[in-house]
Amino acid sequence: MTTPADATETAAGVRAGSLSAGAAVERALVLARGRGVELNCFSELLEEPARAGAAAVDAAIAAGRDPGPLAGVPFAAKDLFDVRGVVTRSGSRIDLDRPAAVRDAAAVERLRAAGAALVGTTVMDEYAYGFTSENTHYGPVRNPHDPERVAGGSSGGSAAAVAAGIVPLALGSDTNGSVRVPAALCGVLGLKPTYGLLSRRGMRLFSASLDHVGLFARSVRDLALVLDLLRGDRGAGAAAAAQAPGGEPIRVGVAGGHFRHGAQPEVLERVDALAARLGATGEIELPGATEARAAAMVITAAEGAQLHLDDLRTRSGEFDPMTRDRFLAGALVPASAYLSAQRFRRWFRAEAARAFEQVDVLLAPSTPFPAPRMGQREAQVDGQTVRTQPYLGVFTQPLSFIGLPVLSIPAGLVDGLPVGVQLVARPSAEHTLLELGALIEAGGHTAVAGQAR
Amino acid sequence: MSEPPSAELIDAHARAAARLAGLTIDDAWWPGVVGHLTILLDQARLVERHPGAGEPSPAPSFRP
């Protein structure tokens, strides 16, 4: 089976006239109606708008106009990004009662302006509160590598759609790991840029002080191109770094302490293999990482509950049982606990800054184990029983807690299933992550999982 | 929060806090809600015991 084209290759074909945008989008729609339905990737397919977007690109090319750097590239967006004319559900039943969006979210708007065609919105955990995309209202997203296993969450539909080769690009959001966890479990690339780098306009929030826009792709060059587009750089910074790796040496270390315990041994072996390949200098401690994860849990619950307080008061029975109890518990957290958690962020951020005086990039597992089975509530790790769903974020939460940029890259298979490694950099150093990611990709150490069946 | 609160204390807090917040929590959901609250309070204690939580400037700041 051939590897599906990435966005860069598709756009190049469309721009050169060897492929029509209409054909590229039609292919994605056919896959979305077939494989996408099997995997339950999509909340809503947007066939006519996608075809109209493709037709506009083909018309621009016929008229000799620039169709944009993502000409004819099909993409998907998590169902918490506003799409003009579509009701943003955020994985809920409650939000079906809200009016359709009157304007695209900033991220959707920019990708469409670059010539990309949105083929659908994707299934997620309700209000992004989860790591498995087991949505009671709309059904679970199935992992393309094993349909009896979860795709990860909360951006599971987006990750699965990219992993299955339906689209080469998808938008997600990451509050505690909701891009990096499903990227790892589905075997694709997931980028969570620095907190605040990308506009959240038109993105429904979950926990405002932690929410990030994130991206899924099958190649580093695609991530770099899209990051630049979303920032408004049009192919400047990140893409240049990804296209010309090998400049200044990048100092790499392995995140120690918290990040070396509580994972399946084979997952840590994948981190070590990559570290050896990159000549990592050794383990660098991030003191307080366990407390950082704890603080992130408290902040998430309190902010999420506050956001939905009106509905929790009047419509609690309409929430997904998978999220309802946690939102309700979040509404009962004492204010002192929330404020202590926020204060701790400042301390932990300073500790991370010290770590990045020694290295440019830290390596850490993306998840503690490969994709759990659907409905699996507990797992055994290091002789301990852990709650599967929240524990999937054990290595992602401390990093998003202080807004660091992180790239999750596929790191091979464990028990026949994909796992990922997080590349972590200091704030605003996405270019370093993408440069290193491109080097890893070029070296063939790790490969994006093929068109998983 | 130096000592772990008892299950009875958490239950009493949850009932009072829910009432003050205007939340009606179904009896069938109660064990799940209190279970999650207990986990959150455990996590909060972990953070509050760390010296880093004593930093004087709270992150949510107000600038007129």
Short mmCIF file of C-alpha atoms in Angstrom, two decimals:
data_model
loop_
_atom_site.label_atom_id
_atom_site.label_comp_id
_atom_site.label_asym_id
_atom_site.label_seq_id
_atom_site.Cartn_x
_atom_site.Cartn_y
_atom_site.Cartn_z
CA MET A 1 0.00 0.00 0.00
CA THR A 2 1.44 3.39 -0.94
CA THR A 3 1.91 6.10 1.63
CA PRO A 4 -0.63 8.90 1.13
CA ALA A 5 0.75 12.20 -0.11
CA ASP A 6 1.40 14.86 2.46
CA ALA A 7 -0.09 18.33 2.15
CA THR A 8 3.03 19.82 0.60
CA GLU A 9 3.07 17.20 -2.15
CA THR A 10 -0.66 17.53 -2.82
CA ALA A 11 -0.46 21.32 -3.02
CA ALA A 12 2.55 21.13 -5.32
CA GLY A 13 0.63 18.80 -7.63
CA VAL A 14 -2.40 21.07 -7.69
CA ARG A 15 -0.32 24.20 -8.23
CA ALA A 16 1.60 22.51 -11.06
CA GLY A 17 -1.59 21.31 -12.72
CA SER A 18 -0.85 17.59 -12.40
CA LEU A 19 -3.74 17.13 -9.97
CA SER A 20 -6.97 19.07 -9.68
CA ALA A 21 -8.12 20.38 -6.34
CA GLY A 22 -11.48 18.81 -7.09
CA ALA A 23 -9.90 15.36 -7.45
CA ALA A 24 -7.85 15.77 -4.26
CA VAL A 25 -10.90 16.77 -2.26
CA GLU A 26 -13.13 14.10 -3.81
CA ARG A 27 -10.61 11.43 -2.83
CA ALA A 28 -10.71 12.64 0.78
CA LEU A 29 -14.51 12.67 0.79
CA VAL A 30 -14.69 9.11 -0.53
CA LEU A 31 -12.31 7.97 2.22
CA ALA A 32 -14.22 9.96 4.83
CA ARG A 33 -17.50 8.26 3.85
CA GLY A 34 -15.84 4.84 4.02
CA ARG A 35 -12.90 4.49 6.39
CA GLY A 36 -13.90 7.65 8.22
CA VAL A 37 -17.28 6.17 9.11
CA GLU A 38 -15.71 2.86 10.21
CA LEU A 39 -13.41 4.74 12.55
CA ASN A 40 -16.05 7.32 13.56
CA CYS A 41 -13.67 10.18 12.82
CA PHE A 42 -16.17 12.81 11.73
CA SER A 43 -18.89 14.72 13.54
CA GLU A 44 -20.06 16.27 10.32
CA LEU A 45 -18.90 15.98 6.73
CA LEU A 46 -18.92 19.26 4.84
CA GLU A 47 -19.03 17.89 1.32
CA GLU A 48 -20.49 20.81 -0.59
CA PRO A 49 -18.38 23.51 1.08
CA ALA A 50 -15.29 21.36 0.47
CA ARG A 51 -16.17 20.91 -3.19
CA ALA A 52 -16.86 24.64 -3.51
CA GLY A 53 -13.47 25.43 -2.00
CA ALA A 54 -11.76 23.05 -4.39
CA ALA A 55 -13.62 24.52 -7.35
CA ALA A 56 -12.45 28.00 -6.35
CA VAL A 57 -8.86 26.76 -6.29
CA ASP A 58 -9.19 25.13 -9.70
CA ALA A 59 -10.77 28.30 -11.05
CA ALA A 60 -7.94 30.41 -9.67
CA ILE A 61 -5.38 28.19 -11.37
CA ALA A 62 -7.28 28.32 -14.65
CA ALA A 63 -7.33 32.11 -14.42
CA GLY A 64 -3.61 32.26 -13.70
CA ARG A 65 -4.03 33.44 -10.11
CA ASP A 66 -2.04 32.09 -7.14
CA PRO A 67 -4.29 29.47 -5.49
CA GLY A 68 -2.37 29.58 -2.20
CA PRO A 69 0.32 27.42 -0.60
CA LEU A 70 -2.19 24.76 0.47
CA ALA A 71 -4.03 24.65 -2.86
CA GLY A 72 -6.53 21.80 -2.89
CA VAL A 73 -5.32 20.24 0.36
CA PRO A 74 -8.18 18.57 2.26
CA PHE A 75 -8.14 19.05 6.02
CA ALA A 76 -10.28 18.36 9.08
CA ALA A 77 -10.92 20.38 12.22
CA LYS A 78 -11.84 19.27 15.69
CA ASP A 79 -15.47 19.99 16.45
CA LEU A 80 -14.62 22.91 18.72
CA PHE A 81 -13.44 25.23 15.96
CA ASP A 82 -16.16 27.47 14.60
CA VAL A 83 -16.99 26.83 10.97
CA ARG A 84 -19.24 29.33 9.25
CA GLY A 85 -22.75 27.89 8.90
CA VAL A 86 -22.10 24.90 11.16
CA VAL A 87 -23.13 24.37 14.78
CA THR A 88 -20.01 23.90 16.92
CA ARG A 89 -20.87 20.96 19.17
CA SER A 90 -17.62 20.50 21.12
CA GLY A 91 -18.61 16.86 21.35
CA SER A 92 -21.75 17.71 23.32
CA ARG A 93 -25.48 17.38 22.85
CA ILE A 94 -26.08 20.59 24.76
CA ASP A 95 -24.33 22.80 22.23
CA LEU A 96 -26.49 21.44 19.40
CA ASP A 97 -29.02 24.00 20.65
CA ARG A 98 -26.68 26.88 19.93
CA PRO A 99 -26.86 28.80 16.65
CA ALA A 100 -24.54 28.00 13.76
CA ALA A 101 -21.27 29.90 13.71
CA VAL A 102 -21.32 33.06 11.64
CA ARG A 103 -17.58 33.15 11.08
CA ASP A 104 -14.76 30.63 10.77
CA ALA A 105 -12.35 30.29 13.67
CA ALA A 106 -9.05 32.04 12.97
CA ALA A 107 -7.22 28.76 12.32
CA VAL A 108 -9.88 27.50 9.91
CA GLU A 109 -10.04 30.88 8.19
CA ARG A 110 -6.29 30.95 7.59
CA LEU A 111 -6.11 27.43 6.19
CA ARG A 112 -9.02 28.07 3.86
CA ALA A 113 -7.45 31.36 2.76
CA ALA A 114 -4.33 29.38 1.85
CA GLY A 115 -6.38 27.19 -0.52
CA ALA A 116 -7.10 24.24 1.78
CA ALA A 117 -10.58 22.66 1.82
CA LEU A 118 -12.27 21.71 5.08
CA VAL A 119 -13.90 18.30 4.56
CA GLY A 120 -15.36 17.86 8.02
CA THR A 121 -15.37 18.41 11.74
CA THR A 122 -14.08 15.62 13.95
CA VAL A 123 -15.30 13.64 16.96
CA MET A 124 -13.79 14.48 20.34
CA ASP A 125 -14.31 13.94 24.06
CA GLU A 126 -17.16 16.13 25.23
CA TYR A 127 -15.88 19.67 25.81
CA ALA A 128 -12.34 18.27 25.34
CA TYR A 129 -12.36 16.71 28.83
CA GLY A 130 -10.70 13.34 28.19
CA PHE A 131 -7.81 11.42 26.69
CA THR A 132 -9.65 8.65 24.80
CA SER A 133 -12.38 10.19 22.58
CA GLU A 134 -14.91 7.73 23.95
CA ASN A 135 -17.88 10.00 23.44
CA THR A 136 -21.16 8.66 24.75
CA HIS A 137 -23.28 10.89 22.49
CA TYR A 138 -21.50 10.28 19.18
CA GLY A 139 -19.64 7.04 19.78
CA PRO A 140 -15.96 6.32 20.30
CA VAL A 141 -13.28 7.13 17.74
CA ARG A 142 -11.54 3.90 16.77
CA ASN A 143 -7.80 3.61 16.43
CA PRO A 144 -6.82 3.03 12.77
CA HIS A 145 -4.19 0.50 13.91
CA ASP A 146 -6.69 -1.59 15.89
CA PRO A 147 -10.37 -0.66 15.86
CA GLU A 148 -10.90 -2.27 19.26
CA ARG A 149 -8.60 0.31 20.79
CA VAL A 150 -9.03 4.01 21.48
CA ALA A 151 -7.58 6.69 19.24
CA GLY A 152 -6.61 8.86 22.19
CA GLY A 153 -8.12 12.21 22.94
CA SER A 154 -9.48 14.60 23.15
CA SER A 155 -8.66 15.36 19.50
CA GLY A 156 -9.08 11.69 18.56
CA GLY A 157 -11.12 12.15 15.39
CA SER A 158 -8.53 14.52 13.94
CA ALA A 159 -5.63 12.18 14.74
CA ALA A 160 -7.42 9.13 13.36
CA ALA A 161 -8.38 10.93 10.14
CA VAL A 162 -4.72 11.81 9.51
CA ALA A 163 -3.46 8.35 10.51
CA ALA A 164 -5.95 6.66 8.21
CA GLY A 165 -4.79 8.79 5.28
CA ILE A 166 -8.17 10.49 4.85
CA VAL A 167 -6.65 13.96 5.17
CA PRO A 168 -3.01 14.99 5.47
CA LEU A 169 -3.73 17.77 7.96
CA ALA A 170 -6.05 18.33 10.87
CA LEU A 171 -6.59 20.92 13.56
CA GLY A 172 -6.88 19.96 17.20
CA SER A 173 -6.61 21.57 20.59
CA ASP A 174 -4.29 20.68 23.44
CA THR A 175 -5.03 21.61 27.06
CA ASN A 176 -3.26 18.77 28.86
CA GLY A 177 -2.13 16.59 25.97
CA SER A 178 -5.13 16.42 23.67
CA VAL A 179 -2.99 16.68 20.54
CA ARG A 180 0.11 14.80 21.72
CA VAL A 181 -1.73 11.80 23.22
CA PRO A 182 -3.83 10.93 20.14
CA ALA A 183 -0.91 11.73 17.82
CA ALA A 184 1.20 9.17 19.67
CA LEU A 185 -1.50 6.51 19.87
CA CYS A 186 -2.40 6.89 16.19
CA GLY A 187 1.20 7.11 14.93
CA VAL A 188 1.22 10.61 13.45
CA LEU A 189 2.94 13.91 14.18
CA GLY A 190 1.32 16.28 16.64
CA LEU A 191 2.49 19.81 17.37
CA LYS A 192 1.45 21.88 20.35
CA PRO A 193 3.04 25.29 19.89
CA THR A 194 3.90 27.69 22.70
CA TYR A 195 0.90 28.87 24.72
CA GLY A 196 -0.55 31.98 23.10
CA LEU A 197 1.35 31.66 19.82
CA LEU A 198 -1.69 30.82 17.70
CA SER A 199 -4.99 32.64 17.79
CA ARG A 200 -7.82 30.89 19.63
CA ARG A 201 -10.48 33.15 18.12
CA GLY A 202 -13.47 30.99 17.33
CA MET A 203 -12.10 28.01 19.25
CA ARG A 204 -14.39 26.89 22.08
CA LEU A 205 -12.38 26.94 25.26
CA PHE A 206 -12.11 24.23 27.89
CA SER A 207 -9.63 25.60 30.41
CA ALA A 208 -8.64 29.06 29.26
CA SER A 209 -5.28 29.32 30.99
CA LEU A 210 -4.15 26.02 29.45
CA ASP A 211 -5.81 25.78 26.01
CA HIS A 212 -3.65 25.72 22.86
CA VAL A 213 -4.40 25.34 19.15
CA GLY A 214 -2.56 22.26 17.83
CA LEU A 215 -1.87 20.45 14.56
CA PHE A 216 -1.70 16.92 13.19
CA ALA A 217 0.23 15.97 10.07
CA ARG A 218 2.16 13.15 8.42
CA SER A 219 5.35 15.14 7.71
CA VAL A 220 7.42 17.70 9.54
CA ARG A 221 7.46 19.99 6.52
CA ASP A 222 3.66 20.09 6.60
CA LEU A 223 3.65 21.07 10.26
CA ALA A 224 6.19 23.80 9.57
CA LEU A 225 4.26 25.16 6.60
CA VAL A 226 0.97 25.22 8.47
CA LEU A 227 2.50 26.72 11.58
CA ASP A 228 3.87 29.59 9.52
CA LEU A 229 0.50 30.07 7.82
CA LEU A 230 -1.36 30.10 11.11
CA ARG A 231 1.11 32.63 12.49
CA GLY A 232 0.78 34.69 9.34
CA ASP A 233 4.41 34.19 8.25
CA ARG A 234 3.65 32.66 4.83
CA GLY A 235 6.51 30.21 4.68
CA ALA A 236 9.12 32.13 6.65
CA GLY A 237 10.41 30.88 10.01
CA ALA A 238 9.37 27.33 10.78
CA ALA A 239 9.31 26.07 7.22
CA ALA A 240 12.80 27.39 6.63
CA ALA A 241 14.07 25.59 9.74
CA ALA A 242 12.45 22.32 8.68
CA GLN A 243 13.75 22.56 5.12
CA ALA A 244 17.35 23.29 6.03
CA PRO A 245 18.17 21.24 9.12
CA GLY A 246 21.72 20.83 10.26
CA GLY A 247 22.70 24.37 11.22
CA GLU A 248 23.81 25.00 14.77
CA PRO A 249 24.06 21.73 16.74
CA ILE A 250 20.97 21.09 18.82
CA ARG A 251 21.72 20.00 22.37
CA VAL A 252 19.42 17.16 23.37
CA GLY A 253 18.74 15.69 26.79
CA VAL A 254 16.33 13.18 28.24
CA ALA A 255 13.75 14.44 30.72
CA GLY A 256 14.50 12.66 34.00
CA GLY A 257 12.65 12.03 37.24
CA HIS A 258 8.89 12.06 36.69
CA PHE A 259 9.37 11.23 33.00
CA ARG A 260 11.40 8.05 33.68
CA HIS A 261 8.87 6.29 35.90
CA GLY A 262 5.40 4.92 35.47
CA ALA A 263 5.69 3.92 31.82
CA GLN A 264 5.72 0.56 30.11
CA PRO A 265 9.46 -0.30 29.80
CA GLU A 266 9.29 -0.64 26.02
CA VAL A 267 8.05 2.95 25.77
CA LEU A 268 11.08 4.22 27.68
CA GLU A 269 13.27 2.09 25.43
CA ARG A 270 11.90 3.99 22.43
CA VAL A 271 12.88 7.26 24.12
CA ASP A 272 16.35 5.91 24.86
CA ALA A 273 16.83 4.69 21.30
CA LEU A 274 16.05 8.13 19.95
CA ALA A 275 18.25 9.75 22.58
CA ALA A 276 21.17 7.55 21.52
CA ARG A 277 20.56 8.37 17.88
CA LEU A 278 20.64 12.10 18.68
CA GLY A 279 23.66 11.94 20.97
CA ALA A 280 21.71 13.10 24.00
CA THR A 281 23.82 14.34 26.88
CA GLY A 282 21.96 12.46 29.62
CA GLU A 283 19.03 13.01 31.93
CA ILE A 284 17.94 16.50 32.87
CA GLU A 285 15.62 16.78 35.82
CA LEU A 286 12.49 18.92 35.74
CA PRO A 287 11.88 19.22 39.49
CA GLY A 288 8.24 19.46 40.46
CA ALA A 289 6.87 17.75 37.34
CA THR A 290 4.62 15.48 39.39
CA GLU A 291 3.20 18.48 41.24
CA ALA A 292 2.86 20.31 37.92
CA ARG A 293 0.62 17.54 36.64
CA ALA A 294 -1.39 17.69 39.87
CA ALA A 295 -1.77 21.45 39.55
CA ALA A 296 -2.85 21.13 35.92
CA MET A 297 -5.60 18.71 37.00
CA VAL A 298 -6.90 21.17 39.59
CA ILE A 299 -6.82 24.16 37.23
CA THR A 300 -8.47 22.23 34.43
CA ALA A 301 -11.31 21.00 36.60
CA ALA A 302 -11.95 24.41 38.17
CA GLU A 303 -11.76 26.45 34.97
CA GLY A 304 -13.73 23.90 32.96
CA ALA A 305 -16.48 23.78 35.55
CA GLN A 306 -16.70 27.56 35.71
CA LEU A 307 -17.07 27.74 31.94
CA HIS A 308 -20.01 25.33 31.98
CA LEU A 309 -21.52 26.34 35.31
CA ASP A 310 -24.83 27.53 33.90
CA ASP A 311 -25.38 24.27 32.04
CA LEU A 312 -24.23 22.26 35.07
CA ARG A 313 -26.93 24.03 37.08
CA THR A 314 -29.74 23.55 34.63
CA ARG A 315 -28.87 20.73 32.22
CA SER A 316 -26.45 18.45 34.03
CA GLY A 317 -28.36 15.38 32.93
CA GLU A 318 -27.53 16.17 29.31
CA PHE A 319 -23.76 16.02 29.81
CA ASP A 320 -21.83 12.95 28.76
CA PRO A 321 -21.51 10.81 31.90
CA MET A 322 -17.82 10.49 30.97
CA THR A 323 -17.32 14.22 31.70
CA ARG A 324 -20.26 15.23 33.91
CA ASP A 325 -18.93 13.97 37.23
CA ARG A 326 -15.55 15.59 36.66
CA PHE A 327 -17.08 18.95 35.73
CA LEU A 328 -19.32 18.81 38.79
CA ALA A 329 -16.36 17.95 41.01
CA GLY A 330 -14.44 20.86 39.50
CA ALA A 331 -17.21 23.22 40.56
CA LEU A 332 -16.66 22.18 44.17
CA VAL A 333 -12.89 22.76 44.34
CA PRO A 334 -11.93 25.38 46.97
CA ALA A 335 -10.55 28.62 45.53
CA SER A 336 -7.38 28.25 47.60
CA ALA A 337 -6.55 25.03 45.76
CA TYR A 338 -6.96 26.73 42.40
CA LEU A 339 -4.83 29.72 43.37
CA SER A 340 -2.05 27.55 44.81
CA ALA A 341 -1.98 25.62 41.55
CA GLN A 342 -1.67 28.87 39.59
CA ARG A 343 1.10 30.12 41.87
CA PHE A 344 3.00 26.89 41.35
CA ARG A 345 3.13 27.57 37.63
CA ARG A 346 5.50 30.47 38.12
CA TRP A 347 7.89 28.33 40.16
CA PHE A 348 7.81 25.43 37.73
CA ARG A 349 8.32 27.71 34.74
CA ALA A 350 11.51 29.04 36.35
CA GLU A 351 12.73 25.47 36.94
CA ALA A 352 12.10 24.59 33.30
CA ALA A 353 14.00 27.69 32.19
CA ARG A 354 17.00 26.45 34.17
CA ALA A 355 16.79 23.07 32.47
CA PHE A 356 16.86 24.73 29.07
CA GLU A 357 20.12 26.45 29.93
CA GLN A 358 21.70 22.99 29.61
CA VAL A 359 19.92 21.68 26.52
CA ASP A 360 17.80 22.91 23.61
CA VAL A 361 15.43 19.95 23.46
CA LEU A 362 14.27 17.43 26.03
CA LEU A 363 12.92 14.01 25.11
CA ALA A 364 10.05 12.45 27.04
CA PRO A 365 7.49 9.73 26.34
CA SER A 366 4.22 10.99 24.87
CA THR A 367 2.14 8.36 26.66
CA PRO A 368 2.94 5.71 29.27
CA PHE A 369 1.70 2.87 27.08
CA PRO A 370 0.21 2.29 23.62
CA ALA A 371 -3.52 2.63 22.93
CA PRO A 372 -5.71 0.95 25.56
CA ARG A 373 -8.72 -1.11 24.61
CA MET A 374 -12.09 0.59 24.36
CA GLY A 375 -13.70 0.77 27.77
CA GLN A 376 -10.53 -0.26 29.57
CA ARG A 377 -10.69 1.59 32.87
CA GLU A 378 -7.50 0.37 34.56
CA ALA A 379 -3.97 -0.58 33.56
CA GLN A 380 -0.93 -1.99 35.35
CA VAL A 381 2.24 0.11 35.29
CA ASP A 382 5.31 -0.50 37.46
CA GLY A 383 3.23 -2.89 39.57
CA GLN A 384 0.64 -0.19 40.24
CA THR A 385 -2.94 -0.04 39.10
CA VAL A 386 -3.69 3.27 37.35
CA ARG A 387 -6.88 4.74 35.95
CA THR A 388 -6.27 4.44 32.21
CA GLN A 389 -8.06 7.53 30.99
CA PRO A 390 -6.47 10.27 33.09
CA TYR A 391 -3.13 8.45 33.28
CA LEU A 392 -2.63 8.79 29.52
CA GLY A 393 -1.69 12.42 30.21
CA VAL A 394 0.93 11.71 32.87
CA PHE A 395 3.82 12.88 30.66
CA THR A 396 2.05 15.58 28.65
CA GLN A 397 0.35 17.56 31.43
CA PRO A 398 3.45 18.97 33.15
CA LEU A 399 4.66 20.45 29.85
CA SER A 400 1.48 22.16 28.66
CA PHE A 401 1.06 23.41 32.24
CA ILE A 402 3.76 25.98 31.49
CA GLY A 403 2.97 26.37 27.81
CA LEU A 404 6.18 24.87 26.39
CA PRO A 405 6.19 24.00 22.67
CA VAL A 406 6.14 20.23 22.12
CA LEU A 407 6.32 18.04 19.04
CA SER A 408 5.14 14.45 19.44
CA ILE A 409 6.77 12.23 16.84
CA PRO A 410 6.05 8.59 16.07
CA ALA A 411 8.68 6.37 17.68
CA GLY A 412 7.86 2.95 16.34
CA LEU A 413 5.64 0.20 17.68
CA VAL A 414 5.19 -1.37 21.10
CA ASP A 415 3.06 -4.52 21.16
CA GLY A 416 2.32 -3.80 17.50
CA LEU A 417 0.86 -0.37 18.29
CA PRO A 418 2.32 3.11 17.74
CA VAL A 419 3.91 5.12 20.53
CA GLY A 420 5.36 8.62 20.45
CA VAL A 421 8.20 10.66 21.89
CA GLN A 422 7.79 14.30 22.88
CA LEU A 423 10.44 16.78 21.76
CA VAL A 424 10.20 19.69 24.19
CA ALA A 425 11.79 23.11 23.77
CA ARG A 426 11.91 26.45 25.55
CA PRO A 427 9.04 28.89 24.82
CA SER A 428 8.87 30.16 21.22
CA ALA A 429 11.49 27.66 19.99
CA GLU A 430 9.18 25.79 17.60
CA HIS A 431 11.81 26.22 14.88
CA THR A 432 14.24 24.10 16.93
CA LEU A 433 11.66 21.33 17.33
CA LEU A 434 10.86 21.32 13.64
CA GLU A 435 14.51 21.37 12.64
CA LEU A 436 15.22 18.40 14.91
CA GLY A 437 12.04 16.68 13.77
CA ALA A 438 13.15 17.05 10.15
CA LEU A 439 16.56 15.58 10.99
CA ILE A 440 14.94 12.60 12.71
CA GLU A 441 12.56 12.13 9.80
CA ALA A 442 15.37 12.35 7.25
CA GLY A 443 17.44 9.86 9.23
CA GLY A 444 14.67 7.32 9.05
CA HIS A 445 14.94 6.58 12.75
CA THR A 446 11.24 6.98 13.06
CA ALA A 447 8.50 6.94 10.51
CA VAL A 448 4.92 8.04 10.45
CA ALA A 449 2.78 4.94 10.52
CA GLY A 450 1.52 4.04 7.07
CA GLN A 451 -2.08 4.00 5.99
CA ALA A 452 -3.15 2.10 9.04
CA ARG A 453 -5.80 -0.56 8.49
CA MET B 1 -4.76 21.07 54.11
CA SER B 2 -1.92 19.52 56.08
CA GLU B 3 -3.89 16.38 56.95
CA PRO B 4 -5.97 14.50 54.39
CA PRO B 5 -9.62 15.37 54.93
CA SER B 6 -11.85 12.50 55.94
CA ALA B 7 -14.43 11.08 53.56
CA GLU B 8 -17.14 12.52 55.81
CA LEU B 9 -15.61 15.99 55.64
CA ILE B 10 -15.29 15.86 51.86
CA ASP B 11 -18.89 14.73 51.58
CA ALA B 12 -20.06 17.55 53.84
CA HIS B 13 -18.00 20.12 51.91
CA ALA B 14 -19.33 18.82 48.60
CA ARG B 15 -22.95 19.05 49.72
CA ALA B 16 -22.52 22.58 51.05
CA ALA B 17 -20.47 23.79 48.08
CA ALA B 18 -22.96 22.29 45.61
CA ARG B 19 -25.84 24.01 47.38
CA LEU B 20 -24.03 27.35 47.39
CA ALA B 21 -23.17 26.99 43.70
CA GLY B 22 -26.77 26.22 42.83
CA LEU B 23 -25.95 22.72 41.65
CA THR B 24 -28.35 19.83 41.99
CA ILE B 25 -26.43 16.58 41.91
CA ASP B 26 -28.37 13.39 41.28
CA ASP B 27 -27.92 10.76 44.00
CA ALA B 28 -26.81 8.27 41.37
CA TRP B 29 -23.95 10.55 40.35
CA TRP B 30 -22.91 11.42 43.88
CA PRO B 31 -20.27 8.67 44.38
CA GLY B 32 -18.64 9.58 41.08
CA VAL B 33 -18.61 13.30 41.81
CA VAL B 34 -17.22 12.85 45.32
CA GLY B 35 -14.69 10.35 44.00
CA HIS B 36 -13.39 12.89 41.50
CA LEU B 37 -13.43 15.66 44.10
CA THR B 38 -11.39 13.48 46.45
CA ILE B 39 -8.80 12.98 43.71
CA LEU B 40 -8.68 16.72 43.03
CA LEU B 41 -8.24 17.53 46.72
CA ASP B 42 -5.43 14.95 46.91
CA GLN B 43 -3.76 16.64 43.96
CA ALA B 44 -4.27 20.06 45.53
CA ARG B 45 -2.62 18.87 48.76
CA LEU B 46 0.33 17.58 46.76
CA VAL B 47 0.76 21.03 45.19
CA GLU B 48 0.21 22.99 48.41
CA ARG B 49 2.86 20.95 50.23
CA HIS B 50 5.44 21.98 47.62
CA PRO B 51 7.43 25.14 48.37
CA GLY B 52 6.74 26.38 44.83
CA ALA B 53 3.07 26.86 45.69
CA GLY B 54 4.09 29.49 48.21
CA GLU B 55 5.33 31.91 45.58
CA PRO B 56 3.83 35.24 46.57
CA SER B 57 2.47 36.43 43.21
CA PRO B 58 -0.60 34.63 42.00
CA ALA B 59 -0.61 34.09 38.25
CA PRO B 60 -4.10 35.47 37.59
CA SER B 61 -3.18 39.11 37.87
CA PHE B 62 -5.27 42.23 37.39
CA ARG B 63 -3.95 45.28 35.60
CA PRO B 64 -6.30 48.23 35.37
#
